[in-house]
Coordinates of C-alpha atoms in Angstrom, one line a residue:
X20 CA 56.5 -129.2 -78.2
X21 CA 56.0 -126.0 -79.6
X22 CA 52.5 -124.4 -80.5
X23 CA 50.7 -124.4 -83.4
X24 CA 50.3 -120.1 -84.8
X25 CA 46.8 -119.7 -85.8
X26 CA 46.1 -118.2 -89.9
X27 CA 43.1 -116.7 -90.8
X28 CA 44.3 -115.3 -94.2
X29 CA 46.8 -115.6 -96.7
X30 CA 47.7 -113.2 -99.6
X31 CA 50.3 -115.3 -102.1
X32 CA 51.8 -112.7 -104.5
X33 CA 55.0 -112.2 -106.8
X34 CA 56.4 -109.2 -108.5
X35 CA 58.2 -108.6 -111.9
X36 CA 60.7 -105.9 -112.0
X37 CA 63.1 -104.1 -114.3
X38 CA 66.1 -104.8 -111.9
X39 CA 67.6 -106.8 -109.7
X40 CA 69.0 -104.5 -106.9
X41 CA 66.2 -104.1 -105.0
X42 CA 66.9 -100.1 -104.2
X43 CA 66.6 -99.0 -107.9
X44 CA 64.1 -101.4 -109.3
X45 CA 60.7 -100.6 -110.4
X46 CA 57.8 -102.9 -110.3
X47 CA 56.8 -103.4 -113.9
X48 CA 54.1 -106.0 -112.7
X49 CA 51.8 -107.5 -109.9
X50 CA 50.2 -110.6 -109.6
X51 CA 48.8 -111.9 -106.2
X52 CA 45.6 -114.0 -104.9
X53 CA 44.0 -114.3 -101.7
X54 CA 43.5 -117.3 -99.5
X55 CA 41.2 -118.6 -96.8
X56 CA 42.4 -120.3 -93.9
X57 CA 42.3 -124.1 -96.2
X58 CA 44.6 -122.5 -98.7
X59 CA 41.0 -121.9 -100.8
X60 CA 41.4 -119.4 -103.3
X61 CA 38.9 -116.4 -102.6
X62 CA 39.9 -113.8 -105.1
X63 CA 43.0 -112.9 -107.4
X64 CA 44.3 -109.8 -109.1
X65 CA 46.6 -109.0 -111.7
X66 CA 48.3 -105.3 -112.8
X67 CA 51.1 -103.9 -115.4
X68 CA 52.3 -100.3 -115.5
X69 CA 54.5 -98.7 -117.4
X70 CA 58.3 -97.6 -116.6
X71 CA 58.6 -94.2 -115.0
X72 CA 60.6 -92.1 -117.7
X73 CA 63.6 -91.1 -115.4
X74 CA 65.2 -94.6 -115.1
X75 CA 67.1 -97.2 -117.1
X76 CA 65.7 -101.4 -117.1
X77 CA 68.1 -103.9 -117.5
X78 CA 67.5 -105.7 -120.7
X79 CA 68.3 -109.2 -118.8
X80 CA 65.2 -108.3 -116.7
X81 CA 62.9 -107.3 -119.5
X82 CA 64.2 -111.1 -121.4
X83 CA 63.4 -112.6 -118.5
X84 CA 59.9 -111.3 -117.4
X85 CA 59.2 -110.7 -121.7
X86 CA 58.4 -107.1 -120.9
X87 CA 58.9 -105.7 -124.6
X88 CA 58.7 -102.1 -125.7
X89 CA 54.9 -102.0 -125.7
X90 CA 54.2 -103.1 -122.3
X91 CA 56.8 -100.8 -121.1
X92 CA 55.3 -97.9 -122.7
X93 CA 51.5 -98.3 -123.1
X94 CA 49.9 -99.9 -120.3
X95 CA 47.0 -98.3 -118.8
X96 CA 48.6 -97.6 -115.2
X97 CA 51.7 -95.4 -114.8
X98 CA 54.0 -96.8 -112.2
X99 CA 52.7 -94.5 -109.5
X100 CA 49.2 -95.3 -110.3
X101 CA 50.0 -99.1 -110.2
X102 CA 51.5 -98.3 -106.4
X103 CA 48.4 -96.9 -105.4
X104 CA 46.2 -99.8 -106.5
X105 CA 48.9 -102.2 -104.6
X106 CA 48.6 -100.4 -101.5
X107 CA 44.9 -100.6 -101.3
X108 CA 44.2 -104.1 -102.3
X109 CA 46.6 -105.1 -99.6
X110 CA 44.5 -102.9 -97.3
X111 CA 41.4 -104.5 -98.5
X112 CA 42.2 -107.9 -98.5
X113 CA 43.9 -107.8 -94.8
X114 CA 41.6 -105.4 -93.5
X115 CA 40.3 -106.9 -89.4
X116 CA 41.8 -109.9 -90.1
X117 CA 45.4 -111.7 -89.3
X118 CA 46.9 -112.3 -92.6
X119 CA 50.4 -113.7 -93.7
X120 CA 51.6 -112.1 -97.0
X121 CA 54.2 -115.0 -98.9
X122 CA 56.0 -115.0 -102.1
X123 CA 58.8 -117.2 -103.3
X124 CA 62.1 -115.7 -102.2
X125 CA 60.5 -113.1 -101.3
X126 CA 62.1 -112.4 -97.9
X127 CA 65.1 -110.8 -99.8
X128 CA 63.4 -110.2 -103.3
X129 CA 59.5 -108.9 -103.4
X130 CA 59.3 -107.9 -99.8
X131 CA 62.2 -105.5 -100.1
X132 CA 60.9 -104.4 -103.1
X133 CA 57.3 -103.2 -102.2
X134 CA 58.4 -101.7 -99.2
X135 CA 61.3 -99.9 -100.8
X136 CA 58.8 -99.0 -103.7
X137 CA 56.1 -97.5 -101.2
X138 CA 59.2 -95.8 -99.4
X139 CA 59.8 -94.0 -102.1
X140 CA 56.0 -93.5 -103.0
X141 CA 55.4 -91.6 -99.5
X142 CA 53.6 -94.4 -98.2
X143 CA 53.9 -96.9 -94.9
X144 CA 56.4 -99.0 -96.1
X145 CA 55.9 -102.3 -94.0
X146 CA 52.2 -103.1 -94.8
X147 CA 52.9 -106.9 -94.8
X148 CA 54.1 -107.0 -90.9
X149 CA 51.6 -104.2 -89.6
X150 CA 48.6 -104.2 -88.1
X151 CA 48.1 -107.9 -87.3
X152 CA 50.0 -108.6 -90.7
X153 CA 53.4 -111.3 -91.0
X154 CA 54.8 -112.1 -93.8
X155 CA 56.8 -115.7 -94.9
X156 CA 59.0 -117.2 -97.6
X157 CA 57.6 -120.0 -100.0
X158 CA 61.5 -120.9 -100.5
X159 CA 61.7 -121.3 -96.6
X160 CA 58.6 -123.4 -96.6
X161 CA 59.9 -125.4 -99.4
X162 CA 63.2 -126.4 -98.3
X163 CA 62.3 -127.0 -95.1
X164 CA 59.7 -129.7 -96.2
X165 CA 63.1 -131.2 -98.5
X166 CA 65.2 -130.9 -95.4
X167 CA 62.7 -133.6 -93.9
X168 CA 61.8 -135.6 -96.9
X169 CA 64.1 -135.2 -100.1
X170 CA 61.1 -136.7 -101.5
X171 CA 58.2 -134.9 -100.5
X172 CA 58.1 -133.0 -104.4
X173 CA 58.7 -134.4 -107.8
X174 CA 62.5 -132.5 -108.3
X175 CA 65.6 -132.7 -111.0
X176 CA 68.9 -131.9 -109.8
X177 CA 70.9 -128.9 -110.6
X178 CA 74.4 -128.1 -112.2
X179 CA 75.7 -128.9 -109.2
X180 CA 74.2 -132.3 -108.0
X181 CA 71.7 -131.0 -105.6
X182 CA 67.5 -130.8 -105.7
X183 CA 67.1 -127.9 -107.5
X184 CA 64.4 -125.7 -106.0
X185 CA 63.6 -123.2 -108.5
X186 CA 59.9 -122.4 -108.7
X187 CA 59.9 -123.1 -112.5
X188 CA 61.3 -126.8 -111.8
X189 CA 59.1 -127.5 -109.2
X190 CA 56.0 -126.4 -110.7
X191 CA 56.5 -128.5 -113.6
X192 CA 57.6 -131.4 -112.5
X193 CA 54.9 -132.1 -109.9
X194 CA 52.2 -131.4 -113.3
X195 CA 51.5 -127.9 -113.1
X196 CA 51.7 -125.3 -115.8
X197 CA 55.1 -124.1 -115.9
X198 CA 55.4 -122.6 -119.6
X199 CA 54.6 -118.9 -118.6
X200 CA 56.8 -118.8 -115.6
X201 CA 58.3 -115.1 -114.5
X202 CA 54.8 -114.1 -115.4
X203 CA 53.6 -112.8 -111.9
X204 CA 50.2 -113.9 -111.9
X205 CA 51.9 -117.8 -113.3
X206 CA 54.5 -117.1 -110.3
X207 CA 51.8 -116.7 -107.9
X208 CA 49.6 -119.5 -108.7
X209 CA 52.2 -122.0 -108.9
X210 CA 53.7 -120.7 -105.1
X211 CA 50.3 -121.9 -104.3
X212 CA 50.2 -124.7 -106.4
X213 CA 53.3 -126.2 -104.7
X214 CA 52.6 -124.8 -101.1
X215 CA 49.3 -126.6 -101.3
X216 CA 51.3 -129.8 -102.0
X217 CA 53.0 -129.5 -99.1
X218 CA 50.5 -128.5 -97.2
X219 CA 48.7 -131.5 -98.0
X220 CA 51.7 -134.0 -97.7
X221 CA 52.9 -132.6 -94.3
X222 CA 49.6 -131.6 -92.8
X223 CA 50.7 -131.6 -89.7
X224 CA 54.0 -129.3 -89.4
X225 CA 52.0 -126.8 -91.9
X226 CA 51.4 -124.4 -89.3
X227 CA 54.8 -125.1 -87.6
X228 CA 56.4 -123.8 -90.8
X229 CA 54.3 -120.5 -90.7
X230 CA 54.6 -119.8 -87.0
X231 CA 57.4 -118.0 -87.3
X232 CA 55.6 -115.2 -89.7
X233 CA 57.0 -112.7 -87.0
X234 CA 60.0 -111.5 -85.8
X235 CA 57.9 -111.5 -82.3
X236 CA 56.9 -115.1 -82.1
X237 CA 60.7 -116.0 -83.1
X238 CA 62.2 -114.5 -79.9
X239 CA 59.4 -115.4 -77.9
X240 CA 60.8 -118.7 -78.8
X241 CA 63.5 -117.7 -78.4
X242 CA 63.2 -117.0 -74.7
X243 CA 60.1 -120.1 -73.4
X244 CA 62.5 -123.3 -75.1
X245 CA 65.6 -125.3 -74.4
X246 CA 66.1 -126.2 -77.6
X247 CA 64.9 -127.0 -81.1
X248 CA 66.1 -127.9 -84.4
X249 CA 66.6 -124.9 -87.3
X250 CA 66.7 -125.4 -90.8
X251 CA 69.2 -123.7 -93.1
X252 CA 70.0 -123.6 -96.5
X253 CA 73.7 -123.6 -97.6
X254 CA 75.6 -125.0 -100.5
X255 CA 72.9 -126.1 -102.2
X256 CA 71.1 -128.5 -99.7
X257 CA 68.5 -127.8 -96.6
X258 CA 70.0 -129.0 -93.4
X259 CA 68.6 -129.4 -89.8
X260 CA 70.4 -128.3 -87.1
X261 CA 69.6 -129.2 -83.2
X262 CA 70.4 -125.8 -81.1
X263 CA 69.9 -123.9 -77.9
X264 CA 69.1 -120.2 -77.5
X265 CA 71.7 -118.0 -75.6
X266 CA 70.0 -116.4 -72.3
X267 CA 67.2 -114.7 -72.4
X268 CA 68.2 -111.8 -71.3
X269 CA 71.0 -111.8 -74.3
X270 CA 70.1 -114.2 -77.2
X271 CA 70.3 -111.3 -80.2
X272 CA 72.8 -109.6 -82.1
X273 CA 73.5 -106.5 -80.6
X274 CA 73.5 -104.7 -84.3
X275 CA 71.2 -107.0 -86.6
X276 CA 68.9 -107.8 -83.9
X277 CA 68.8 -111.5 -85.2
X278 CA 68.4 -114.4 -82.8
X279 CA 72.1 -116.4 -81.9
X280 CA 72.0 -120.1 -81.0
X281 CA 74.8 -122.7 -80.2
X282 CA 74.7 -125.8 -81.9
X283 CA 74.5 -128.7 -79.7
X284 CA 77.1 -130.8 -81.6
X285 CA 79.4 -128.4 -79.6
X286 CA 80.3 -129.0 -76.2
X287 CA 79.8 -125.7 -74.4
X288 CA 81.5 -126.6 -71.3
X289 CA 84.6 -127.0 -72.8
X290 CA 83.2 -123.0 -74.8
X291 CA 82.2 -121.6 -71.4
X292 CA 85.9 -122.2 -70.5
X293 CA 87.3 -120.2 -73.1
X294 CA 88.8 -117.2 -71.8
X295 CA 87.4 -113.8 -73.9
X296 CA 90.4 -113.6 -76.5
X297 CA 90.2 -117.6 -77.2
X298 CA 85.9 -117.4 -77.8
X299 CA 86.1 -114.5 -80.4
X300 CA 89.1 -116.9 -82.3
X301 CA 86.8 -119.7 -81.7
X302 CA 83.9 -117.6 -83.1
X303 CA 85.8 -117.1 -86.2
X304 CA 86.6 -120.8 -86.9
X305 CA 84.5 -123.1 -89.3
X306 CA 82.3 -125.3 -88.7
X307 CA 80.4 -122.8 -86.5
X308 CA 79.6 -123.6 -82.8
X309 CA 77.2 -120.3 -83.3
X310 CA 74.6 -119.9 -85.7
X311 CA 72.6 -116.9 -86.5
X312 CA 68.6 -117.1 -86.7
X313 CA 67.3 -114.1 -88.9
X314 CA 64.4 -113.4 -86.7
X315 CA 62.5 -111.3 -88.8
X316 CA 63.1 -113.1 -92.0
X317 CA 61.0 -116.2 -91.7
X318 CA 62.9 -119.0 -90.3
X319 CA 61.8 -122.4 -90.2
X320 CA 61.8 -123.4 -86.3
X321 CA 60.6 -126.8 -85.6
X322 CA 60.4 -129.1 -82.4
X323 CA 63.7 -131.1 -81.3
X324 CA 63.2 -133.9 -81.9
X325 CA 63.4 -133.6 -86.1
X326 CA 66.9 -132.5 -85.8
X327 CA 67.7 -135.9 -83.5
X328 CA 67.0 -138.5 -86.0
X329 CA 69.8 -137.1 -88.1
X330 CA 73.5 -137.2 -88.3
X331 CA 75.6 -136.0 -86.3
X332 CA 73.2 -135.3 -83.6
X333 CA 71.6 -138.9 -83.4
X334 CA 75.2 -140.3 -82.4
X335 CA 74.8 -138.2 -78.9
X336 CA 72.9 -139.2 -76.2
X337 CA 69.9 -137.4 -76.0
X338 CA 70.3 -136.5 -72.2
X339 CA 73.2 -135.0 -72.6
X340 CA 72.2 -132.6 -75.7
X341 CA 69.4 -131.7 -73.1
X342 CA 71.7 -131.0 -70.6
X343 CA 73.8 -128.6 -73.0
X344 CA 70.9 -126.8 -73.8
X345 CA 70.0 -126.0 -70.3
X346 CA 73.3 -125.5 -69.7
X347 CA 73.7 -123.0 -72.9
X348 CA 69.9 -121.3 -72.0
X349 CA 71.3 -120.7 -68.5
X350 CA 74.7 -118.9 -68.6
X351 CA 74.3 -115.2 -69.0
X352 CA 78.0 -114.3 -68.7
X353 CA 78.9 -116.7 -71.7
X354 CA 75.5 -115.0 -73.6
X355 CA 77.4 -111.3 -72.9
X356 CA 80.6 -112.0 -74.1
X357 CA 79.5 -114.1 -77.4
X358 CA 77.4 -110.5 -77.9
X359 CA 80.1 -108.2 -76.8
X360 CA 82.2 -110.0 -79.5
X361 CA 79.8 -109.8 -81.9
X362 CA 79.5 -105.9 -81.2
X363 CA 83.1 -105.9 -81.8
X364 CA 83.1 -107.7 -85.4
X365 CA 80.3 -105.3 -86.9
X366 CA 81.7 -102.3 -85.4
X367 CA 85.0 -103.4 -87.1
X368 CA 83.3 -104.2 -90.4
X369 CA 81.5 -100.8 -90.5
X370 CA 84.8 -99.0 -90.4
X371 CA 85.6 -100.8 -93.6
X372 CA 82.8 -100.5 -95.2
X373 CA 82.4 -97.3 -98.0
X374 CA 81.8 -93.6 -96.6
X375 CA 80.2 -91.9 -99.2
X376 CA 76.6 -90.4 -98.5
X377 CA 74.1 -92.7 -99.6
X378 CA 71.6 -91.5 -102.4
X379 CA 68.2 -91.2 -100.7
X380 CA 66.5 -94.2 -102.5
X381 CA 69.1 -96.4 -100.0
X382 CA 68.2 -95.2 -97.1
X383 CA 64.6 -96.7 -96.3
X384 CA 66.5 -98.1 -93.0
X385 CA 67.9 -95.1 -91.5
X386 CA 65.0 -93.9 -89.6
X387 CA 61.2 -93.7 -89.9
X388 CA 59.1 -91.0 -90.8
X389 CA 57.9 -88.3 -88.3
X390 CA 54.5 -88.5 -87.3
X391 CA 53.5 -85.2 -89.5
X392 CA 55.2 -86.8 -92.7
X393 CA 52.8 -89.7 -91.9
X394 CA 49.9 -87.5 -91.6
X395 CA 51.3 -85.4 -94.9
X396 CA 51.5 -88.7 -96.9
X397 CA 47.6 -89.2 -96.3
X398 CA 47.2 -85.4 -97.0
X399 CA 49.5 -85.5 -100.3
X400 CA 47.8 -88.2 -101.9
X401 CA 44.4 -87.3 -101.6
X402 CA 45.5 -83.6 -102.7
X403 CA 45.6 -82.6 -106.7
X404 CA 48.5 -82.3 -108.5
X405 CA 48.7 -78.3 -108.3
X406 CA 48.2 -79.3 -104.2
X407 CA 50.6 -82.0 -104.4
X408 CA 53.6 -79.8 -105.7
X409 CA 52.5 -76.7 -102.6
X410 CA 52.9 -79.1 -100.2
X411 CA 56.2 -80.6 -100.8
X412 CA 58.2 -77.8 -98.9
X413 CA 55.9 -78.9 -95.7
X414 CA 57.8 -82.7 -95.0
X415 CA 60.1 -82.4 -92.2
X416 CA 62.5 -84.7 -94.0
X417 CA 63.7 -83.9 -97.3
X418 CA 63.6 -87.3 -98.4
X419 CA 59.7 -87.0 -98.9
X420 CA 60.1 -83.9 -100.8
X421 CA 62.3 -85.7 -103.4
X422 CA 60.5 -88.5 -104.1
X423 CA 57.3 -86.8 -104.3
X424 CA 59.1 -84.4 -106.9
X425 CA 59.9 -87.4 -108.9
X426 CA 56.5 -88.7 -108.7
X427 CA 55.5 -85.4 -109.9
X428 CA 58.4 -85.5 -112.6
X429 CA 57.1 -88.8 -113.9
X430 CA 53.6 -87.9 -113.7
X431 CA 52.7 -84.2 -114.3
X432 CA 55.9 -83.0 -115.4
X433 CA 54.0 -80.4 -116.9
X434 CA 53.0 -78.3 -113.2
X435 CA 56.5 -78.4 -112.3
X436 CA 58.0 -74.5 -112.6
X437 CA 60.6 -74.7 -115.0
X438 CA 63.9 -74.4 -112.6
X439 CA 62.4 -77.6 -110.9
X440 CA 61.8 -79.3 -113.9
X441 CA 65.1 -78.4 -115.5
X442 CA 66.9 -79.2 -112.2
X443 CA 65.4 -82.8 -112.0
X444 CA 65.8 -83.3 -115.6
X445 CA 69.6 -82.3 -114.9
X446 CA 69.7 -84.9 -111.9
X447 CA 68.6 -87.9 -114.2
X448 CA 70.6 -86.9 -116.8
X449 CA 73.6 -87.1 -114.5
X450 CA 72.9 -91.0 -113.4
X451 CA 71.7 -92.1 -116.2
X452 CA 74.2 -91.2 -118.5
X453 CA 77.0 -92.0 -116.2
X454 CA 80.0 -93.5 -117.6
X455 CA 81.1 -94.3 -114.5
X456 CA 80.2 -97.8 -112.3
X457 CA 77.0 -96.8 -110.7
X458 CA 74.6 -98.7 -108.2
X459 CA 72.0 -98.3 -110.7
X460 CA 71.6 -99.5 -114.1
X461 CA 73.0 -96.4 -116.5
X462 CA 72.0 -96.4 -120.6
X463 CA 76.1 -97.4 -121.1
X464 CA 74.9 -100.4 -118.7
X465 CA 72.2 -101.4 -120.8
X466 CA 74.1 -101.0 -123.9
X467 CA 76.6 -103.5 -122.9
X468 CA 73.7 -106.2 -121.2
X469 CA 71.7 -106.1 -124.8
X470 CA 75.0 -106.3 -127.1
X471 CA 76.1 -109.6 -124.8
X472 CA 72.7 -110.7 -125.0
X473 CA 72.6 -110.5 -128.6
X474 CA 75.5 -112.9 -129.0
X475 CA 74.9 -115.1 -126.4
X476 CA 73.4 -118.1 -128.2
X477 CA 72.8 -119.9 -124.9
X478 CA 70.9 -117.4 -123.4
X479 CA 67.5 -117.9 -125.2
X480 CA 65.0 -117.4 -121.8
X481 CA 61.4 -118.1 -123.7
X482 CA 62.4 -117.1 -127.0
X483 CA 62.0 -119.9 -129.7
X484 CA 64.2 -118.3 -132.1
X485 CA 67.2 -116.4 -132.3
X486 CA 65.0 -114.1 -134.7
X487 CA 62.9 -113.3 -131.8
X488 CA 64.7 -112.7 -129.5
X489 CA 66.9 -110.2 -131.7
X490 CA 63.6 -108.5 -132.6
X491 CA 62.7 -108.1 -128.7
X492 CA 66.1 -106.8 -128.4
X493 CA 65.9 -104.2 -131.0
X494 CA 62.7 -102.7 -129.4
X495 CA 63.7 -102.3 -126.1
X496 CA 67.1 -101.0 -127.4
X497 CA 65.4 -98.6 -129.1
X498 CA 63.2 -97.6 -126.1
X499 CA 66.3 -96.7 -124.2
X500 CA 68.0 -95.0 -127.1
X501 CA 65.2 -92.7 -127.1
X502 CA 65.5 -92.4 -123.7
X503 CA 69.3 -91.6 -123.8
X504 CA 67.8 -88.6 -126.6
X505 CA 65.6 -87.4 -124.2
X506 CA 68.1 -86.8 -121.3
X507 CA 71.4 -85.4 -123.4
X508 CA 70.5 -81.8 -123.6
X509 CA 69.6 -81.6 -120.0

């Protein structure tokens, strides 16, 4: 049986952002609220800034999260300042204490976001899975408890058929105040809300879904069981899945570093007989006899015996899935060559995949900074401005000195000598207004989003009237048109 993960603290937050690609987003609000160890709420905290001047929003992002011209352009906190406060709550509130950050979808989402955000604000990127720290998905949580009992919430089915999941749906089915949803602190307290429901329906596989909080206790699983069922979430329904680790000395992908597991459906004697050529066709074929466990993303791990009571794995004899497992857990040479091929695949996707030089706001995973960048990013922020812009030619890697010249471009772009300034200018100018398909949102991009908005009668988000939402188009038009002035005679 596997072992209960002990929690001391929570931190359940959400973000709301101008964007949806998680490398050129900005934050545009916070909300987030600490737990105790019962799921008690100890303390909550809430923020807005406004958008840094050298970027575009998508108007489906501002519809959807209502952020209208005024709250992009007069709240009290600029976006750096707003940073600043995030990364020292989230010190505060974890401070000497094991705590598990988790927002909804926020594997993917949020958690990409903040640390691509503090990336590019000179700061320790991974402050949710440091120092004692994990971080989970609500979404995980959520359809792992459906996977087990389709009735375990109040839900409405989608488009499609199938429970829908949405946070929104959830919330206000099961009687909680929905009407102010894609607000972040809203967001936050109903992934609370419905966590807590789950919590309290499933007491006792609550700490079996949040074990797995690290990408550490995943392969240590990884390497001290025979098997155990997964959970995974394809074509809209959570499914269990009984499997078996590959040998310990070779369970993860050789690139991704993720976990791979055999599904016990399979029979691998009839796999381990494969020659080389015949396992990577068989590797390719659908269903899967391999499945991939995203080790540091949260997966829902739980003991074997959840993923027996259901089809198809209930039609074998138990003995003999056990004996496939050890048989699986045991064989290192089958465990090479399923890694070897899987070295072969990505090495064969990456010399598809596009050559150009990445821009340096997509490049947080390339390597981490040098231990006197990390001792400069303490040094930088505590320094003035004046201090600030001296100190930019000291990073070793020239990434830091570009994002702490837009920082100082956003924020003072009064200190900056005028070359700099001019030559920064000139660099948004040239994304911004693009003609060309960018990665980033351009004003041309915006242009088209708001005009398709405008005539798009089914897509009304909160508004209550056409009127309204026209007049919340008009502003924020206006907001970027101005911007668009700004940048032309760069």
């Amino acid at each position: 049986m596997l072992q209960k993960g002990k929690i001391v603290k929570y931190i359940v937050w959400d973000l709301e952002t101008d964007h949806s690609a998680t490398d050129w987003c900005s934050i545009l609000e916070i909300g987030c609220i600490l737990l105790d160890s019962n799921f008690k709420e100890e303390q909550r905290f809430q923020a807005r800034c406004r958008l840094p001047d050298d970027r575009v929003p998508t108007a489906t992002a501002l519809c959807i999260n209502r952020t209208n011209v005024d709250l992009l352009t007069k709240s009290n906190l600029s976006h750096y300042q707003l940073i600043n406060q995030i990364e020292k709550l989230f010190k505060f509130w974890s401070k000497g204490q094991p705590t598990t950050f988790i927002a909804y979808s926020g594997i993917n989402f949020d958690s990409e976001v903040i640390r691509k955000e503090f990336f590019k604000s000179l700061k320790d990127p991974y402050i949710e899975n440091t120092n004692g720290n994990q971080r989970h998905d609500a979404l995980n949580v959520v359809r792992a408890a459906f996977a087990l009992d389709e009735k375990i919430l109040n839900s409405e089915l989608n488009d499609k058929g199938n429970i829908s999941m949405k946070l929104e749906s959830l919330s206000r089915l099961n009687g909680f105040d929905a009407k102010d949803s894609h607000s972040a602190l809203v967001d936050t307290e109903n992934t609370c809300n419905v966590l807590g429901l789950i919590k309290q329906k499933q007491p006792n596989l609550w700490n079996h879904y949040l074990k797995t909080a690290s990408k550490q206790t995943v392969e240590s699983i990884m390497k001290s069981e025979n098997l155990f069922t997964v959970t995974e979430y394809f074509y809209g329904r959570s499914r269990l899945f009984l499997t078996a680790p590959l040998h310990p000395k070779n369970f993860n992908h050789p690139v991704y570093k993720w976990a791979q597991v055999v599904d016990l459906r399979f029979d691998c004697e009839k796999l381990f007989a494969l020659s080389y050529s015949e396992l990577k066709a068989k590797m390719k074929e659908s269903p899967k006899f391999l499945r991939t466990i995203r080790s540091n993303k949260a997966p829902i791990i739980l003991d074997s015996s959840y993923a027996m009571k259901v089809d198809p794995y209930n039609k074998l004899d138990p003995v003999l899935l056990r004996k496939r497992a050890v048989l699986i857990k045991n064989n290192e040479k089958f465990a090479n060559d399923v890694c070897n091929i899987l070295q072969e695949n990505a090495e064969e996707k990456m010399q598809t995949q596009s050559q150009e030089d990445p821009e340096p706001e997509e490049t947080i995973y390339t390597g981490f900074a040098s231990p006197k960048d990390k001792f400069l990013f303490t040094k930088w922020h505590e320094a003035d401005w004046k201090d600030k812009l001296g100190m930019l030619d000291k990073f070793e890697d020239n990434r830091y000195a570009y994002f702490g010249s837009r920082i100082l471009f956003n924020e003072v772009p009064d200190i900056l000598p005028k070359d700099m300034y001019k030559k920064i200018k000139r660099k948004v100018a040239e994304r911004i207004l693009s003609t060309s398909k960018e990665k980033w949102t351009t004003v041309n991009d915006f242009y088209v989003d708001c005009d398709n908005l405008r005539e798009d009668d089914n897509k009304m988000f909160s508004f209550k009237t056409k009127d309204e939402k026209l007049k919340f188009l008009d502003g924020i038009n206006d907001y970027v048109m101005n911007l668009e002035l700004k940048y032309q005679d760069a």
